PDB file of C-alpha atoms in Angstrom:
ATOM      1  CA  GLN A  96      14.579   3.336  -8.111  1.00 66.00           C
ATOM      2  CA  GLN A  97      11.063   2.229  -8.626  1.00 74.00           C
ATOM      3  CA  GLN A  98      10.970  -1.520  -7.846  1.00 88.00           C
ATOM      4  CA  VAL A  99       7.682  -2.016  -9.311  1.00 94.00           C
ATOM      5  CA  LYS A 100       6.518  -0.158 -12.495  1.00 95.00           C
ATOM      6  CA  GLN A 101       2.800   0.259 -13.270  1.00 96.00           C
ATOM      7  CA  SER A 102       0.880   1.405 -16.337  1.00 96.00           C
ATOM      8  CA  PRO A 103      -1.176   3.233 -17.424  1.00 97.00           C
ATOM      9  CA  GLN A 104      -1.517   6.127 -15.016  1.00 95.00           C
ATOM     10  CA  SER A 105      -5.080   6.545 -15.855  1.00 96.00           C
ATOM     11  CA  LEU A 106      -7.749   4.406 -17.680  1.00 97.00           C
ATOM     12  CA  ILE A 107     -11.209   5.203 -18.880  1.00 98.00           C
ATOM     13  CA  VAL A 108     -13.440   2.283 -19.829  1.00 98.00           C
ATOM     14  CA  GLN A 109     -16.971   1.928 -20.901  1.00 98.00           C
ATOM     15  CA  LYS A 110     -19.383  -0.059 -18.653  1.00 98.00           C
ATOM     16  CA  GLY A 111     -19.214  -3.671 -19.679  1.00 98.00           C
ATOM     17  CA  GLY A 112     -15.688  -3.446 -21.080  1.00 98.00           C
ATOM     18  CA  ILE A 113     -12.406  -4.901 -19.891  1.00 98.00           C
ATOM     19  CA  SER A 114      -9.893  -2.986 -17.868  1.00 98.00           C
ATOM     20  CA  ILE A 115      -6.290  -3.994 -18.056  1.00 98.00           C
ATOM     21  CA  ILE A 116      -3.566  -2.658 -15.730  1.00 98.00           C
ATOM     22  CA  ASN A 117       0.099  -3.813 -16.131  1.00 98.00           C
ATOM     23  CA  CYS A 118       3.051  -4.070 -13.781  1.00 98.00           C
ATOM     24  CA  ALA A 119       6.593  -5.107 -14.097  1.00 97.00           C
ATOM     25  CA  TYR A 120       9.269  -5.788 -11.467  1.00 96.00           C
ATOM     26  CA  GLU A 121      12.941  -6.472 -11.432  1.00 93.00           C
ATOM     27  CA  ASN A 122      13.725  -8.285  -8.187  1.00 91.00           C
ATOM     28  CA  THR A 123      13.313 -12.013  -8.799  1.00 91.00           C
ATOM     29  CA  ALA A 124      13.279 -12.586  -4.995  1.00 89.00           C
ATOM     30  CA  PHE A 125       9.665 -11.287  -4.968  1.00 90.00           C
ATOM     31  CA  ASP A 126       7.191 -14.059  -4.407  1.00 87.00           C
ATOM     32  CA  TYR A 127       3.992 -12.409  -3.635  1.00 89.00           C
ATOM     33  CA  PHE A 128       2.089 -10.020  -6.000  1.00 93.00           C
ATOM     34  CA  PRO A 129      -1.035  -8.438  -4.588  1.00 92.00           C
ATOM     35  CA  TRP A 130      -3.386  -5.781  -6.130  1.00 95.00           C
ATOM     36  CA  TYR A 131      -4.959  -3.168  -3.940  1.00 95.00           C
ATOM     37  CA  GLN A 132      -8.059  -1.144  -4.678  1.00 97.00           C
ATOM     38  CA  GLN A 133      -8.511   2.377  -3.077  1.00 96.00           C
ATOM     39  CA  PHE A 134     -11.540   4.513  -3.123  1.00 96.00           C
ATOM     40  CA  PRO A 135     -11.286   8.311  -2.477  1.00 91.00           C
ATOM     41  CA  GLY A 136     -10.717   9.012   1.230  1.00 89.00           C
ATOM     42  CA  LYS A 137     -10.106   5.336   2.037  1.00 92.00           C
ATOM     43  CA  GLY A 138      -7.082   3.168   2.573  1.00 93.00           C
ATOM     44  CA  PRO A 139      -6.036   0.550   0.087  1.00 94.00           C
ATOM     45  CA  ALA A 140      -7.754  -2.702   0.438  1.00 94.00           C
ATOM     46  CA  LEU A 141      -6.466  -6.052  -0.827  1.00 92.00           C
ATOM     47  CA  LEU A 142      -8.311  -7.102  -3.967  1.00 94.00           C
ATOM     48  CA  ILE A 143      -6.526 -10.244  -5.245  1.00 93.00           C
ATOM     49  CA  ALA A 144      -3.155 -11.677  -5.001  1.00 92.00           C
ATOM     50  CA  ILE A 145      -0.953 -14.226  -6.730  1.00 92.00           C
ATOM     51  CA  ARG A 146       2.169 -16.266  -6.061  1.00 89.00           C
ATOM     52  CA  PRO A 147       4.611 -17.056  -8.866  1.00 88.00           C
ATOM     53  CA  ASP A 148       3.865 -20.806  -8.950  1.00 89.00           C
ATOM     54  CA  VAL A 149       0.643 -20.144 -10.981  1.00 91.00           C
ATOM     55  CA  SER A 150       0.201 -18.095 -14.120  1.00 94.00           C
ATOM     56  CA  GLU A 151      -3.357 -16.937 -13.510  1.00 96.00           C
ATOM     57  CA  LYS A 152      -5.772 -16.473 -10.619  1.00 95.00           C
ATOM     58  CA  LYS A 153      -9.365 -15.482 -10.934  1.00 96.00           C
ATOM     59  CA  GLU A 154     -11.764 -14.201  -8.369  1.00 95.00           C
ATOM     60  CA  GLY A 155     -15.144 -13.209  -9.860  1.00 97.00           C
ATOM     61  CA  ARG A 156     -14.615 -10.543 -12.448  1.00 98.00           C
ATOM     62  CA  PHE A 157     -11.022  -9.908 -11.344  1.00 98.00           C
ATOM     63  CA  THR A 158      -8.071 -11.922 -12.827  1.00 97.00           C
ATOM     64  CA  ILE A 159      -4.363 -11.647 -12.354  1.00 96.00           C
ATOM     65  CA  SER A 160      -2.115 -12.941 -15.197  1.00 96.00           C
ATOM     66  CA  PHE A 161       1.511 -13.622 -14.160  1.00 96.00           C
ATOM     67  CA  ASN A 162       4.460 -14.104 -16.504  1.00 95.00           C
ATOM     68  CA  LYS A 163       7.490 -15.105 -14.445  1.00 93.00           C
ATOM     69  CA  SER A 164       9.958 -15.139 -17.325  1.00 94.00           C
ATOM     70  CA  ALA A 165       9.031 -11.628 -18.395  1.00 95.00           C
ATOM     71  CA  LYS A 166       8.714 -10.413 -14.799  1.00 96.00           C
ATOM     72  CA  GLN A 167       5.349  -8.932 -15.434  1.00 97.00           C
ATOM     73  CA  PHE A 168       1.828  -9.340 -14.015  1.00 97.00           C
ATOM     74  CA  SER A 169      -1.433  -7.639 -14.903  1.00 98.00           C
ATOM     75  CA  LEU A 170      -4.896  -7.260 -13.575  1.00 98.00           C
ATOM     76  CA  HIS A 171      -7.992  -7.786 -15.833  1.00 98.00           C
ATOM     77  CA  ILE A 172     -11.320  -6.464 -14.773  1.00 98.00           C
ATOM     78  CA  MET A 173     -13.992  -8.173 -16.836  1.00 98.00           C
ATOM     79  CA  ASP A 174     -17.405  -6.600 -17.355  1.00 98.00           C
ATOM     80  CA  SER A 175     -16.244  -3.347 -15.676  1.00 98.00           C
ATOM     81  CA  GLN A 176     -18.812  -1.491 -13.645  1.00 98.00           C
ATOM     82  CA  PRO A 177     -19.115   2.123 -12.505  1.00 97.00           C
ATOM     83  CA  GLY A 178     -18.462   0.790  -8.936  1.00 97.00           C
ATOM     84  CA  ASP A 179     -15.025  -0.312  -9.974  1.00 98.00           C
ATOM     85  CA  SER A 180     -13.983   3.272 -10.471  1.00 98.00           C
ATOM     86  CA  ALA A 181     -11.045   3.572  -8.036  1.00 97.00           C
ATOM     87  CA  THR A 182      -7.259   3.716  -7.906  1.00 96.00           C
ATOM     88  CA  TYR A 183      -5.534   0.368  -8.289  1.00 97.00           C
ATOM     89  CA  PHE A 184      -2.037  -0.375  -7.062  1.00 96.00           C
ATOM     90  CA  CYS A 185       0.111  -3.354  -7.770  1.00 96.00           C
ATOM     91  CA  ALA A 186       2.712  -4.451  -5.350  1.00 93.00           C
ATOM     92  CA  ALA A 187       5.411  -6.954  -4.728  1.00 92.00           C
ATOM     93  CA  SER A 188       6.856  -8.575  -1.645  1.00 87.00           C
ATOM     94  CA  MET A 189       8.698 -11.417  -0.296  1.00 81.00           C
ATOM     95  CA  VAL A 190       6.607 -13.833   1.836  1.00 70.00           C
ATOM     96  CA  TYR A 191       9.325 -14.412   4.448  1.00 70.00           C
ATOM     97  CA  SER A 192      10.806 -10.886   4.434  1.00 65.00           C
ATOM     98  CA  VAL A 193      11.468  -9.199   7.656  1.00 66.00           C
ATOM     99  CA  GLY A 194       8.870  -6.579   8.415  1.00 62.00           C
ATOM    100  CA  ASN A 195       6.492  -7.587   5.455  1.00 66.00           C
ATOM    101  CA  GLN A 196       7.714  -4.849   3.325  1.00 78.00           C
ATOM    102  CA  PHE A 197       5.846  -4.017   0.245  1.00 86.00           C
ATOM    103  CA  TYR A 198       6.904  -2.289  -2.819  1.00 89.00           C
ATOM    104  CA  PHE A 199       4.085  -0.470  -4.646  1.00 92.00           C
ATOM    105  CA  GLY A 200       3.410   0.716  -8.192  1.00 94.00           C
ATOM    106  CA  THR A 201       2.477   4.298  -8.746  1.00 94.00           C
ATOM    107  CA  GLY A 202      -1.250   3.509  -9.136  1.00 95.00           C
ATOM    108  CA  THR A 203      -3.757   3.564 -11.948  1.00 97.00           C
ATOM    109  CA  SER A 204      -6.832   5.753 -11.708  1.00 96.00           C
ATOM    110  CA  LEU A 205      -9.786   3.824 -13.292  1.00 98.00           C
ATOM    111  CA  THR A 206     -12.850   5.518 -14.469  1.00 98.00           C
ATOM    112  CA  VAL A 207     -15.765   3.383 -15.740  1.00 98.00           C
ATOM    113  CA  ILE A 208     -18.235   5.361 -17.722  1.00 97.00           C
ATOM    114  CA  PRO A 209     -21.955   4.159 -17.530  1.00 93.00           C
TER     115      PRO A 209
ATOM    116  CA  ASN B  23     -13.485  -5.084  15.775  1.00 62.00           C
ATOM    117  CA  ALA B  24     -12.023  -1.735  14.533  1.00 75.00           C
ATOM    118  CA  GLY B  25      -8.998  -2.869  12.532  1.00 92.00           C
ATOM    119  CA  VAL B  26      -6.482  -0.094  12.036  1.00 95.00           C
ATOM    120  CA  THR B  27      -7.482   3.241  13.298  1.00 96.00           C
ATOM    121  CA  GLN B  28      -5.660   6.385  12.360  1.00 97.00           C
ATOM    122  CA  THR B  29      -6.044   9.803  13.915  1.00 97.00           C
ATOM    123  CA  PRO B  30      -6.450  12.584  12.934  1.00 97.00           C
ATOM    124  CA  LYS B  31      -7.950  12.386   9.611  1.00 96.00           C
ATOM    125  CA  PHE B  32      -6.846  15.816   8.522  1.00 97.00           C
ATOM    126  CA  GLN B  33      -4.115  18.148   9.839  1.00 97.00           C
ATOM    127  CA  VAL B  34      -2.644  21.450   8.854  1.00 97.00           C
ATOM    128  CA  LEU B  35       0.734  22.375  10.195  1.00 97.00           C
ATOM    129  CA  LYS B  36       3.039  25.377   9.908  1.00 97.00           C
ATOM    130  CA  THR B  37       6.551  24.778   8.773  1.00 98.00           C
ATOM    131  CA  GLY B  38       8.674  23.894  11.813  1.00 97.00           C
ATOM    132  CA  GLN B  39       5.850  22.633  13.901  1.00 97.00           C
ATOM    133  CA  SER B  40       5.951  19.154  15.440  1.00 96.00           C
ATOM    134  CA  MET B  41       3.122  16.505  15.750  1.00 96.00           C
ATOM    135  CA  THR B  42       2.317  12.928  16.195  1.00 98.00           C
ATOM    136  CA  LEU B  43       0.088  10.795  13.863  1.00 98.00           C
ATOM    137  CA  GLN B  44      -1.519   8.006  15.791  1.00 98.00           C
ATOM    138  CA  CYS B  45      -2.088   4.584  14.725  1.00 98.00           C
ATOM    139  CA  ALA B  46      -3.733   1.739  16.656  1.00 97.00           C
ATOM    140  CA  GLN B  47      -4.746  -1.776  15.814  1.00 96.00           C
ATOM    141  CA  ASP B  48      -6.853  -4.384  17.685  1.00 95.00           C
ATOM    142  CA  MET B  49      -5.953  -7.461  15.793  1.00 91.00           C
ATOM    143  CA  ASN B  50      -2.954  -8.288  17.810  1.00 91.00           C
ATOM    144  CA  HIS B  51      -0.813  -7.884  14.711  1.00 90.00           C
ATOM    145  CA  GLU B  52       2.913  -8.068  15.266  1.00 90.00           C
ATOM    146  CA  TYR B  53       3.932  -6.135  12.143  1.00 90.00           C
ATOM    147  CA  MET B  54       3.062  -2.444  11.764  1.00 92.00           C
ATOM    148  CA  SER B  55       4.083   0.013   8.961  1.00 93.00           C
ATOM    149  CA  TRP B  56       3.782   3.618   7.977  1.00 96.00           C
ATOM    150  CA  TYR B  57       3.501   4.643   4.257  1.00 95.00           C
ATOM    151  CA  ARG B  58       3.098   7.993   2.676  1.00 96.00           C
ATOM    152  CA  GLN B  59       1.122   8.361  -0.628  1.00 95.00           C
ATOM    153  CA  ASP B  60       1.997  11.027  -3.063  1.00 93.00           C
ATOM    154  CA  PRO B  61       0.552  11.602  -6.566  1.00 86.00           C
ATOM    155  CA  GLY B  62       2.513   9.730  -9.162  1.00 83.00           C
ATOM    156  CA  MET B  63       4.678   8.092  -6.471  1.00 86.00           C
ATOM    157  CA  GLY B  64       2.458   5.278  -5.174  1.00 88.00           C
ATOM    158  CA  LEU B  65       2.931   4.258  -1.499  1.00 92.00           C
ATOM    159  CA  ARG B  66       6.423   4.432  -0.095  1.00 92.00           C
ATOM    160  CA  LEU B  67       7.470   2.919   3.210  1.00 91.00           C
ATOM    161  CA  ILE B  68       8.628   5.279   5.954  1.00 95.00           C
ATOM    162  CA  HIS B  69       9.276   3.046   8.954  1.00 95.00           C
ATOM    163  CA  TYR B  70       8.035  -0.351  10.108  1.00 92.00           C
ATOM    164  CA  SER B  71       8.003  -2.459  13.233  1.00 92.00           C
ATOM    165  CA  VAL B  72       8.116  -6.259  13.688  1.00 89.00           C
ATOM    166  CA  GLY B  73       7.116  -6.144  17.290  1.00 90.00           C
ATOM    167  CA  ALA B  74       7.081  -4.041  20.460  1.00 92.00           C
ATOM    168  CA  GLY B  75      10.379  -2.377  20.998  1.00 93.00           C
ATOM    169  CA  ILE B  76      11.579  -3.141  17.503  1.00 92.00           C
ATOM    170  CA  THR B  77      11.496  -0.564  14.603  1.00 93.00           C
ATOM    171  CA  ASP B  78      13.436  -0.067  11.408  1.00 92.00           C
ATOM    172  CA  GLN B  79      13.668   2.396   8.498  1.00 92.00           C
ATOM    173  CA  GLY B  80      11.925   2.040   5.272  1.00 90.00           C
ATOM    174  CA  GLU B  81      12.574   3.722   1.893  1.00 89.00           C
ATOM    175  CA  VAL B  82      11.806   7.392   3.004  1.00 94.00           C
ATOM    176  CA  PRO B  83      12.611   7.681   6.751  1.00 96.00           C
ATOM    177  CA  ASN B  84      14.145  11.127   6.942  1.00 96.00           C
ATOM    178  CA  GLY B  85      12.282  13.617   9.125  1.00 96.00           C
ATOM    179  CA  TYR B  86      10.201  11.018  10.812  1.00 97.00           C
ATOM    180  CA  ASN B  87      10.569   9.124  14.153  1.00 97.00           C
ATOM    181  CA  VAL B  88       8.715   6.129  15.389  1.00 97.00           C
ATOM    182  CA  SER B  89       8.512   3.965  18.469  1.00 95.00           C
ATOM    183  CA  ARG B  90       6.530   0.871  19.400  1.00 96.00           C
ATOM    184  CA  SER B  91       5.977   0.554  23.226  1.00 96.00           C
ATOM    185  CA  THR B  92       2.957  -1.756  22.820  1.00 96.00           C
ATOM    186  CA  THR B  93       1.694  -4.202  20.239  1.00 95.00           C
ATOM    187  CA  GLU B  94      -1.350  -2.015  19.618  1.00 96.00           C
ATOM    188  CA  ASP B  95       0.148   1.420  18.930  1.00 97.00           C
ATOM    189  CA  PHE B  96       2.686   2.684  16.466  1.00 98.00           C
ATOM    190  CA  PRO B  97       2.798   6.492  16.475  1.00 98.00           C
ATOM    191  CA  LEU B  98       4.644   8.442  13.724  1.00 98.00           C
ATOM    192  CA  ARG B  99       6.371  11.685  14.799  1.00 98.00           C
ATOM    193  CA  LEU B 100       7.199  14.676  12.623  1.00 96.00           C
ATOM    194  CA  LEU B 101       9.828  16.651  14.609  1.00 92.00           C
ATOM    195  CA  SER B 102      10.009  19.733  12.468  1.00 96.00           C
ATOM    196  CA  ALA B 103       7.363  19.679   9.654  1.00 96.00           C
ATOM    197  CA  ALA B 104       8.467  20.755   6.087  1.00 97.00           C
ATOM    198  CA  PRO B 105       6.221  21.436   3.073  1.00 97.00           C
ATOM    199  CA  SER B 106       7.846  18.285   1.427  1.00 96.00           C
ATOM    200  CA  GLN B 107       6.001  16.353   4.126  1.00 97.00           C
ATOM    201  CA  THR B 108       2.507  17.311   2.675  1.00 97.00           C
ATOM    202  CA  SER B 109       1.058  13.925   1.850  1.00 97.00           C
ATOM    203  CA  VAL B 110      -1.406  11.324   2.967  1.00 97.00           C
ATOM    204  CA  TYR B 111      -0.157   8.994   5.495  1.00 98.00           C
ATOM    205  CA  PHE B 112      -1.237   5.352   5.926  1.00 97.00           C
ATOM    206  CA  CYS B 113      -0.628   2.907   8.692  1.00 96.00           C
ATOM    207  CA  ALA B 114      -0.757  -0.754   7.980  1.00 93.00           C
ATOM    208  CA  SER B 115      -0.656  -3.934  10.046  1.00 92.00           C
ATOM    209  CA  SER B 116      -0.300  -7.740   9.455  1.00 87.00           C
ATOM    210  CA  ARG B 117       0.387 -10.945  11.389  1.00 82.00           C
ATOM    211  CA  GLN B 118       3.891 -12.115  11.463  1.00 71.00           C
ATOM    212  CA  GLY B 119       4.672 -14.153   8.442  1.00 62.00           C
ATOM    213  CA  ALA B 120       1.176 -13.474   7.023  1.00 56.00           C
ATOM    214  CA  ILE B 121       1.396 -10.754   4.537  1.00 61.00           C
ATOM    215  CA  TYR B 122      -1.829 -11.902   2.938  1.00 65.00           C
ATOM    216  CA  GLY B 123      -3.682 -10.073   5.803  1.00 65.00           C
ATOM    217  CA  TYR B 124      -2.124  -6.729   5.291  1.00 81.00           C
ATOM    218  CA  THR B 125      -4.670  -4.191   6.584  1.00 90.00           C
ATOM    219  CA  PHE B 126      -4.443  -0.418   5.989  1.00 93.00           C
ATOM    220  CA  GLY B 127      -6.058   2.356   7.988  1.00 95.00           C
ATOM    221  CA  SER B 128      -8.062   5.071   6.345  1.00 94.00           C
ATOM    222  CA  GLY B 129      -5.320   7.549   6.279  1.00 96.00           C
ATOM    223  CA  THR B 130      -4.280  11.072   7.707  1.00 97.00           C
ATOM    224  CA  ARG B 131      -4.176  13.827   5.149  1.00 97.00           C
ATOM    225  CA  LEU B 132      -1.383  16.254   6.268  1.00 97.00           C
ATOM    226  CA  THR B 133      -0.751  19.751   4.839  1.00 97.00           C
ATOM    227  CA  VAL B 134       2.288  21.673   5.841  1.00 97.00           C
ATOM    228  CA  VAL B 135       2.131  25.427   4.984  1.00 97.00           C
TER     229      VAL B 135
END
């Protein structure tokens, strides 16, 4: 079954608006939650990540909010720009897992309209 | 520093043909993995390796073989291609115990007709 559930599947936002993508997980052993950004024809690239000991992490216009009790985390893109148009994947893993296995969400296609 | 290099970028196979997708990294990463990406499915782990000579199955290993004879290379073999293997394949690598530096290649788009 899907270990990490992601929504929405697609998102259209006006330039300058806020983009919000949500993810939920079941396995409480997960302790590392990254977000990956993927442009067409490219591999996913790490955007921002969080450990469950904090409730929020901000890097520039990108913020992860983490709710451990609800087993949910979300990506907020402030002041969204056309250059942010990409597919975003959330993921979950265990820092000390053998093989560094990641479980990915199904992805969100973000389009930022100028 | 090339990072993770995948070849070929595109490939069309006929059902039943075999081929090898190549993956090489120059970062001396111990861990290497293969994922497939399908619409609406996200990325799913096929096989992974924690070091030379050590491999294990991921979530969707059927129809694929791997080996790891060197630290740098981690090829993925399709023994008898099927249309269900039409996908985009990504190789990724990271340092042992350092999942923060997980690095993906640019992918191989495979079509099986």
